[in-house]
Tab-separated table of C-alpha atoms in Angstrom:
chain	number	residue	atom	x	y	z
A	10	MET	CA	0.000	0.000	0.000
A	11	THR	CA	1.292	3.490	-0.824
A	12	THR	CA	0.892	6.808	0.953
A	13	GLU	CA	1.182	9.033	-2.104
A	14	LYS	CA	-0.673	8.900	-5.399
A	15	SER	CA	1.131	8.238	-8.656
A	16	PRO	CA	2.169	11.351	-10.598
A	17	LYS	CA	-0.763	12.602	-12.663
A	18	HIS	CA	1.454	13.677	-15.506
A	19	PRO	CA	3.669	11.026	-17.132
A	20	SER	CA	6.086	13.648	-18.455
A	21	HIS	CA	9.350	14.191	-16.637
A	22	GLU	CA	9.623	17.079	-14.175
A	23	PRO	CA	13.284	18.009	-13.727
A	24	TRP	CA	13.341	19.240	-10.127
A	25	PHE	CA	14.782	16.049	-8.671
A	26	SER	CA	17.269	15.340	-11.463
A	27	ASP	CA	18.439	18.974	-11.411
A	28	LEU	CA	19.050	18.845	-7.650
A	29	LEU	CA	20.749	15.485	-7.943
A	30	LEU	CA	23.040	16.466	-10.807
A	31	SER	CA	24.120	19.662	-9.050
A	32	TRP	CA	24.941	17.630	-5.949
A	33	TRP	CA	26.791	14.962	-7.943
A	34	ASP	CA	28.911	17.553	-9.739
A	35	GLN	CA	30.334	18.542	-6.355
A	36	HIS	CA	30.158	15.363	-4.275
A	37	GLY	CA	29.624	12.353	-6.540
A	38	ARG	CA	32.017	9.468	-7.004
A	39	LYS	CA	34.013	9.923	-10.204
A	40	GLY	CA	37.166	7.840	-9.726
A	41	LEU	CA	35.830	4.292	-9.621
A	42	PRO	CA	37.779	1.890	-11.865
A	43	TRP	CA	34.853	1.155	-14.191
A	44	GLN	CA	34.213	4.886	-14.641
A	45	ARG	CA	37.668	5.587	-16.034
A	46	GLN	CA	36.970	3.554	-19.156
A	47	ALA	CA	33.206	3.108	-19.206
A	48	THR	CA	32.834	0.550	-21.999
A	49	PRO	CA	29.672	-1.588	-21.960
A	50	TYR	CA	31.744	-4.641	-21.022
A	51	ARG	CA	33.497	-3.008	-18.056
A	52	VAL	CA	30.274	-1.433	-16.811
A	53	TRP	CA	28.471	-4.772	-17.184
A	54	VAL	CA	31.078	-6.624	-15.108
A	55	SER	CA	30.985	-3.925	-12.439
A	56	GLU	CA	27.192	-3.920	-12.258
A	57	ILE	CA	27.086	-7.688	-11.814
A	58	MET	CA	29.773	-7.592	-9.131
A	59	LEU	CA	27.998	-4.755	-7.312
A	60	GLN	CA	24.802	-6.760	-6.890
A	61	GLN	CA	24.557	-7.514	-3.163
A	62	THR	CA	28.172	-6.358	-2.677
A	63	GLN	CA	29.763	-3.119	-1.445
A	64	VAL	CA	31.923	-0.961	-3.724
A	65	THR	CA	34.986	-1.255	-1.482
A	66	THR	CA	34.779	-5.050	-1.677
A	67	VAL	CA	34.240	-5.064	-5.445
A	68	ILE	CA	37.129	-2.800	-6.511
A	69	PRO	CA	40.032	-5.281	-6.069
A	70	TYR	CA	37.969	-8.122	-7.549
A	71	PHE	CA	37.062	-5.968	-10.554
A	72	GLN	CA	40.662	-4.973	-11.151
A	73	ARG	CA	41.914	-8.572	-10.994
A	74	PHE	CA	39.041	-9.803	-13.149
A	75	MET	CA	39.596	-7.199	-15.856
A	76	GLY	CA	43.338	-7.820	-15.749
A	77	ARG	CA	42.725	-11.473	-16.614
A	78	PHE	CA	39.639	-11.037	-18.845
A	79	PRO	CA	40.066	-7.628	-20.520
A	80	THR	CA	37.590	-8.343	-23.334
A	81	ILE	CA	34.401	-10.290	-23.900
A	82	PRO	CA	36.198	-12.865	-26.120
A	83	ALA	CA	38.795	-13.364	-23.368
A	84	LEU	CA	36.042	-14.116	-20.882
A	85	ALA	CA	34.004	-16.215	-23.305
A	86	THR	CA	36.895	-18.505	-24.176
A	87	ALA	CA	38.200	-18.918	-20.616
A	88	ALA	CA	37.681	-22.108	-18.638
A	89	ALA	CA	34.810	-22.001	-16.152
A	90	ASP	CA	37.201	-22.961	-13.334
A	91	GLU	CA	39.360	-19.927	-13.993
A	92	VAL	CA	36.366	-17.582	-14.078
A	93	LEU	CA	35.146	-18.967	-10.769
A	94	HIS	CA	38.671	-18.752	-9.362
A	95	HIS	CA	38.687	-15.004	-10.023
A	96	TRP	CA	35.266	-14.780	-8.347
A	97	SER	CA	36.226	-16.830	-5.286
A	98	GLY	CA	35.269	-15.021	-2.090
A	99	LEU	CA	32.869	-12.601	-3.778
A	100	GLY	CA	29.870	-14.849	-3.176
A	101	TYR	CA	26.617	-15.368	-5.093
A	102	TYR	CA	28.452	-17.531	-7.615
A	103	ALA	CA	25.505	-17.790	-9.997
A	104	ARG	CA	26.532	-14.263	-11.012
A	105	ALA	CA	29.881	-15.537	-12.282
A	106	ARG	CA	28.336	-18.499	-14.077
A	107	ASN	CA	25.778	-16.251	-15.788
A	108	LEU	CA	28.453	-13.700	-16.673
A	109	HIS	CA	30.535	-16.410	-18.324
A	110	LEU	CA	27.552	-17.849	-20.196
A	111	ALA	CA	26.407	-14.410	-21.352
A	112	ALA	CA	29.922	-13.651	-22.625
A	113	GLN	CA	29.824	-16.857	-24.667
A	114	ILE	CA	26.457	-15.842	-26.133
A	115	ILE	CA	27.746	-12.354	-27.018
A	116	HIS	CA	30.896	-13.845	-28.511
A	117	ALA	CA	28.881	-16.202	-30.727
A	118	ARG	CA	25.856	-14.040	-31.531
A	119	TYR	CA	27.280	-10.509	-31.632
A	120	ASN	CA	30.876	-11.193	-32.663
A	121	GLY	CA	32.101	-10.245	-29.207
A	122	HIS	CA	30.443	-6.803	-29.190
A	123	PHE	CA	28.099	-6.016	-26.320
A	124	PRO	CA	24.587	-5.347	-27.741
A	125	LEU	CA	23.187	-1.856	-27.300
A	126	ASP	CA	19.487	-2.749	-27.574
A	127	ILE	CA	17.816	-3.077	-24.189
A	128	THR	CA	15.680	-6.048	-25.221
A	129	ALA	CA	18.774	-7.905	-26.407
A	130	VAL	CA	20.636	-7.023	-23.209
A	131	MET	CA	17.764	-8.225	-21.005
A	132	SER	CA	17.726	-11.546	-22.849
A	133	LEU	CA	21.227	-12.351	-21.595
A	134	PRO	CA	21.606	-14.616	-18.535
A	135	GLY	CA	21.809	-12.749	-15.236
A	136	ILE	CA	20.728	-9.352	-16.598
A	137	GLY	CA	17.370	-7.921	-15.560
A	138	ARG	CA	15.716	-4.644	-16.419
A	139	SER	CA	17.580	-2.495	-13.893
A	140	THR	CA	21.025	-3.894	-14.711
A	141	ALA	CA	20.380	-3.555	-18.450
A	142	GLY	CA	19.248	0.033	-17.974
A	143	ALA	CA	22.304	0.872	-15.880
A	144	ILE	CA	24.723	-0.588	-18.434
A	145	LEU	CA	23.167	1.269	-21.359
A	146	ALA	CA	22.804	4.509	-19.411
A	147	LEU	CA	26.338	4.535	-18.006
A	148	ALA	CA	28.159	3.203	-21.080
A	149	ALA	CA	25.989	4.344	-23.990
A	150	GLY	CA	24.121	7.391	-22.689
A	151	GLN	CA	20.723	5.801	-23.311
A	152	ALA	CA	17.827	7.077	-21.188
A	153	HIS	CA	16.657	4.057	-19.209
A	154	PRO	CA	15.465	4.081	-15.587
A	155	ILE	CA	17.138	1.852	-13.024
A	156	LEU	CA	15.836	0.376	-9.798
A	157	ASP	CA	18.563	-1.286	-7.773
A	158	GLY	CA	18.482	-1.480	-3.989
A	159	ASN	CA	19.901	2.013	-3.480
A	160	VAL	CA	17.429	3.595	-5.893
A	161	LYS	CA	14.497	1.769	-4.310
A	162	ARG	CA	15.476	3.214	-0.946
A	163	VAL	CA	15.867	6.765	-2.297
A	164	LEU	CA	12.524	6.735	-4.094
A	165	ALA	CA	10.671	5.020	-1.264
A	166	ARG	CA	11.788	7.755	1.129
A	167	LEU	CA	11.422	10.635	-1.306
A	168	HIS	CA	7.791	9.718	-1.988
A	169	ALA	CA	6.978	7.905	1.291
A	170	ILE	CA	6.125	4.635	-0.436
A	171	ALA	CA	5.034	2.073	2.150
A	172	GLY	CA	5.292	-1.662	1.621
A	173	TRP	CA	8.134	-4.072	0.931
A	174	PRO	CA	9.817	-3.068	-2.376
A	175	GLY	CA	10.103	-6.714	-3.385
A	176	SER	CA	6.332	-7.059	-3.670
A	177	LYS	CA	4.927	-6.730	-7.171
A	178	GLN	CA	2.647	-3.788	-6.385
A	179	VAL	CA	5.288	-1.688	-4.630
A	180	GLU	CA	7.987	-2.499	-7.174
A	181	SER	CA	5.659	-1.468	-10.002
A	182	ARG	CA	4.998	1.828	-8.224
A	183	LEU	CA	8.722	2.451	-7.778
A	184	TRP	CA	9.373	1.711	-11.460
A	185	GLN	CA	6.807	4.397	-12.334
A	186	LEU	CA	8.665	6.886	-10.162
A	187	ALA	CA	12.040	5.820	-11.560
A	188	GLU	CA	10.750	6.491	-15.083
A	189	TYR	CA	9.187	9.772	-13.943
A	190	HIS	CA	12.444	11.142	-12.562
A	191	THR	CA	14.853	9.849	-15.219
A	192	PRO	CA	15.956	12.770	-17.426
A	193	THR	CA	16.944	12.682	-21.071
A	194	ARG	CA	20.064	14.800	-20.551
A	195	ARG	CA	23.231	13.767	-18.738
A	196	ILE	CA	21.742	10.331	-18.286
A	197	ALA	CA	25.035	8.650	-17.361
A	198	HIS	CA	25.699	11.246	-14.660
A	199	TYR	CA	22.138	11.054	-13.325
A	200	THR	CA	22.265	7.253	-13.152
A	201	GLN	CA	25.528	7.353	-11.226
A	202	ALA	CA	24.205	10.172	-9.057
A	203	ILE	CA	21.072	8.395	-7.853
A	204	MET	CA	23.115	5.276	-7.047
A	205	ASP	CA	25.676	7.420	-5.216
A	206	LEU	CA	22.975	9.203	-3.231
A	207	GLY	CA	21.666	5.902	-1.935
A	208	ALA	CA	25.141	4.519	-1.272
A	209	THR	CA	26.615	7.545	0.519
A	210	LEU	CA	23.814	9.675	2.038
A	211	CYS	CA	20.444	7.918	1.852
A	212	THR	CA	21.861	4.818	3.493
A	213	ARG	CA	19.899	2.007	5.107
A	214	SER	CA	20.870	3.055	8.629
A	215	ARG	CA	21.922	6.474	9.920
A	216	PRO	CA	21.214	8.388	6.670
A	217	SER	CA	22.776	11.840	6.332
A	218	CYS	CA	19.550	13.710	5.650
A	219	GLU	CA	21.118	17.049	6.579
A	220	ARG	CA	23.397	16.780	3.530
A	221	CYS	CA	20.816	15.427	1.082
A	222	PRO	CA	20.073	17.700	-1.892
A	223	ALA	CA	16.419	16.590	-1.925
A	224	GLN	CA	15.785	16.993	1.806
A	225	ALA	CA	13.316	19.885	1.352
A	226	ARG	CA	11.059	17.745	-0.850
A	227	CYS	CA	11.495	14.370	0.814
A	228	LEU	CA	8.149	13.214	2.238
A	229	ALA	CA	9.698	10.712	4.638
A	230	TYR	CA	11.915	13.447	6.095
A	231	ALA	CA	9.026	15.914	6.326
A	232	ARG	CA	7.007	13.352	8.263
A	233	ARG	CA	9.971	12.376	10.459
A	234	ARG	CA	9.625	8.807	9.282
A	235	VAL	CA	12.846	8.224	7.337
A	236	ALA	CA	13.573	5.043	9.282
A	237	ASP	CA	10.195	3.607	8.240
A	238	PHE	CA	11.054	3.543	4.525
A	239	PRO	CA	11.501	1.311	2.694
A	240	THR	CA	9.444	-1.259	4.564
A	241	PRO	CA	11.701	-4.232	5.387
A	242	LYS	CA	10.985	-7.672	4.040
A	243	PRO	CA	8.927	-9.785	6.430
A	244	ARG	CA	11.391	-12.253	7.909
A	245	GLY	CA	11.191	-15.358	9.975
A	246	ALA	CA	14.085	-17.094	11.648
A	247	LEU	CA	16.507	-18.602	9.135
A	248	PRO	CA	16.563	-22.400	9.177
A	249	VAL	CA	19.814	-24.151	10.084
A	250	ARG	CA	21.344	-26.978	8.047
A	251	ARG	CA	24.228	-29.077	9.324
A	252	THR	CA	26.820	-31.124	7.472
A	253	HIS	CA	30.251	-32.727	7.717
A	254	LEU	CA	32.957	-31.405	5.395
A	255	LEU	CA	35.931	-33.736	5.207
A	256	LEU	CA	39.494	-32.520	4.740
A	257	VAL	CA	40.821	-35.809	3.361
A	258	ARG	CA	44.633	-36.062	3.489
A	259	TYR	CA	46.965	-38.709	2.133
A	260	GLY	CA	50.599	-38.064	3.069
A	261	ASP	CA	51.898	-35.032	1.192
A	262	THR	CA	49.574	-35.573	-1.792
A	263	GLY	CA	47.302	-32.730	-0.727
A	264	ILE	CA	43.632	-32.330	0.118
A	265	LEU	CA	40.883	-34.065	-1.808
A	266	LEU	CA	38.496	-31.633	-3.532
A	267	THR	CA	35.397	-32.534	-5.518
A	268	LYS	CA	33.493	-30.407	-7.972
A	269	ARG	CA	29.926	-29.510	-7.064
A	270	PRO	CA	27.053	-29.760	-9.562
A	271	PRO	CA	26.484	-26.662	-11.763
A	272	ALA	CA	23.293	-25.666	-9.939
A	273	GLY	CA	22.604	-25.210	-6.246
A	274	VAL	CA	24.788	-24.069	-3.359
A	275	TRP	CA	28.340	-23.276	-4.544
A	276	GLY	CA	27.350	-24.535	-7.984
A	277	GLY	CA	30.328	-25.340	-10.195
A	278	LEU	CA	32.846	-24.638	-7.427
A	279	TRP	CA	35.343	-27.037	-5.911
A	280	SER	CA	34.490	-28.163	-2.415
A	281	LEU	CA	35.339	-30.759	0.216
A	282	PRO	CA	33.656	-34.161	0.329
A	283	GLU	CA	30.418	-33.822	2.267
A	284	CYS	CA	28.488	-36.331	4.336
A	285	ASP	CA	25.591	-36.233	6.779
A	286	LEU	CA	26.214	-35.794	10.498
A	287	GLY	CA	24.702	-39.196	11.157
A	288	ASP	CA	27.108	-41.008	8.824
A	289	ASP	CA	29.990	-43.081	10.147
A	290	ILE	CA	32.919	-41.246	8.548
A	291	GLY	CA	35.155	-44.315	8.286
A	292	GLU	CA	32.445	-46.371	6.613
A	293	TRP	CA	31.444	-43.453	4.374
A	294	CYS	CA	35.048	-43.009	3.170
A	295	ARG	CA	35.412	-46.726	2.456
A	296	ARG	CA	32.136	-46.850	0.554
A	297	ARG	CA	32.242	-43.524	-1.313
A	298	LEU	CA	35.956	-42.826	-1.692
A	299	GLY	CA	37.504	-46.274	-1.595
A	300	MET	CA	39.811	-45.103	1.215
A	301	THR	CA	40.634	-46.438	4.660
A	302	VAL	CA	40.567	-43.872	7.465
A	303	ARG	CA	43.526	-43.988	9.856
A	304	GLU	CA	42.860	-40.857	11.891
A	305	GLU	CA	40.116	-38.296	12.443
A	306	ASP	CA	40.477	-34.810	13.882
A	307	ARG	CA	37.241	-32.915	14.485
A	308	TRP	CA	37.374	-29.111	14.373
A	309	PRO	CA	34.971	-26.562	15.892
A	310	VAL	CA	31.762	-25.845	14.005
A	311	LEU	CA	31.986	-23.138	11.357
A	312	ARG	CA	28.749	-21.270	10.574
A	313	HIS	CA	28.244	-19.822	7.091
A	314	THR	CA	25.098	-17.815	6.397
A	315	PHE	CA	23.369	-17.753	3.039
A	316	SER	CA	20.478	-15.464	2.160
A	317	HIS	CA	17.903	-18.119	3.066
A	318	PHE	CA	19.565	-20.420	5.632
A	319	HIS	CA	22.478	-20.927	8.012
A	320	LEU	CA	24.917	-23.735	7.251
A	321	ASP	CA	26.702	-25.196	10.269
A	322	ILE	CA	29.837	-26.881	8.917
A	323	HIS	CA	31.371	-29.625	11.069
A	324	PRO	CA	34.923	-29.949	9.638
A	325	VAL	CA	36.783	-33.219	10.109
A	326	VAL	CA	40.402	-33.751	9.071
A	327	VAL	CA	40.598	-37.316	7.788
A	328	ARG	CA	43.958	-38.992	7.219
A	329	VAL	CA	43.733	-41.999	4.931
A	330	GLY	CA	46.078	-44.898	4.285
A	331	ALA	CA	45.832	-44.893	0.483
A	332	PRO	CA	44.534	-42.401	-2.103
A	333	GLY	CA	41.791	-44.741	-3.330
A	334	CYS	CA	39.550	-44.011	-6.297
A	335	ALA	CA	37.659	-40.934	-5.034
A	336	ALA	CA	34.780	-41.741	-7.349
A	337	MET	CA	32.118	-39.651	-5.581
A	338	ASP	CA	29.319	-40.721	-7.948
A	339	GLY	CA	31.198	-39.546	-11.014
A	340	ALA	CA	32.002	-36.051	-9.730
A	341	GLU	CA	35.347	-34.597	-10.761
A	342	SER	CA	37.993	-34.751	-8.051
A	343	VAL	CA	41.500	-33.442	-7.589
A	344	TRP	CA	44.257	-33.568	-4.978
A	345	TYR	CA	44.793	-29.921	-4.064
A	346	ASN	CA	48.071	-28.651	-2.620
A	347	PRO	CA	47.430	-25.481	-0.554
A	348	GLN	CA	51.157	-24.664	-0.760
A	349	LYS	CA	50.979	-24.629	-4.577
A	350	PRO	CA	47.319	-23.826	-5.187
A	351	GLN	CA	45.719	-24.477	-8.559
A	352	ARG	CA	43.505	-21.793	-10.096
A	353	LEU	CA	40.195	-23.236	-8.958
A	354	GLY	CA	36.950	-21.656	-7.863
A	355	LEU	CA	36.597	-22.085	-4.098
A	356	ALA	CA	33.816	-20.826	-1.868
A	357	ALA	CA	34.989	-18.620	1.003
A	358	PRO	CA	34.381	-21.218	3.777
A	359	ILE	CA	36.314	-23.862	1.826
A	360	GLN	CA	39.231	-21.482	1.345
A	361	GLN	CA	39.070	-20.636	5.059
A	362	LEU	CA	39.320	-24.310	6.029
A	363	LEU	CA	42.193	-24.927	3.605
A	364	ASN	CA	44.032	-21.905	5.020
A	365	GLN	CA	43.460	-23.205	8.538
A	366	LEU	CA	44.853	-26.598	7.557
A	367	SER	CA	47.982	-24.932	6.165
A	368	ASP	CA	48.483	-22.955	9.374
A	369	PRO	CA	51.236	-24.667	11.402
A	370	ARG	CA	49.243	-23.932	14.536
A	371	ALA	CA	46.267	-25.983	13.240
């Protein structure tokens, strides 16, 4: 439900964009790596990385990624393992898989040139309406509205829009307002400006309303209800899942890693063999890995939180007497040497456990 009616006139009124552009000229962020050479490819990679991730976290990942994959053909022809390796630790790995797949589509269908038609861009894996609009606005100067998390927050407060922005009704209302405020001039600057406003002033907690260029016309501020917008998503307690992750060691051979299926948690990444808490680890290793367990060392529980559940990892260092077959139902496997690491995609908790194993104090 909303607290303000939709604009009666569909035409753009420039008051907000004028205020925002004047503010951005003085205070906006202009030195980000993807701004210095704002090609569609570089902007696309940055926009995907910035989904659910802070700018300060993204910058070093972006620089390493672009250093290895400077062009769409370079990304398209790279091995999936190497792409995931350069994404390791950034999380939400479906983004990397979709980025790689989309690069392959662009390479085959558009001769390696990023399409500049919004319908074509939105047809690519992992690119929705807001991301497509941001890419084309920032890199091609096309007038498309955007509605990422920062923009939703700005518009919800500016117009006092009640309701969770993820609901269809509220999101539709916010898209109307995004279109209403998007100018036809200086579109790249405006797009960066509204994202910057949400990221630096109109923040989720402790917003700096006293420095906001739109404070005088912000309905949430006028009503002293800034903290009420946007309405948070209704949440229950996150469920908890529990599992054993086995750090299987055979002499100095390394640690056994297996590749996870393409879909699901840590899809396509390399992980540790996993078994249920109720399984007998020795029997499980004999049956599934063809290995005889000589020693077990159980480590403290490690909790990793996903967006929709907690995962309590019970790590067990397992020393085996022979390398065995490591069949794991046909999954790929490799003996991984943490001292001479291969370029593999590893989820952050797996990397943390491998680092802990390499620590002489472990």
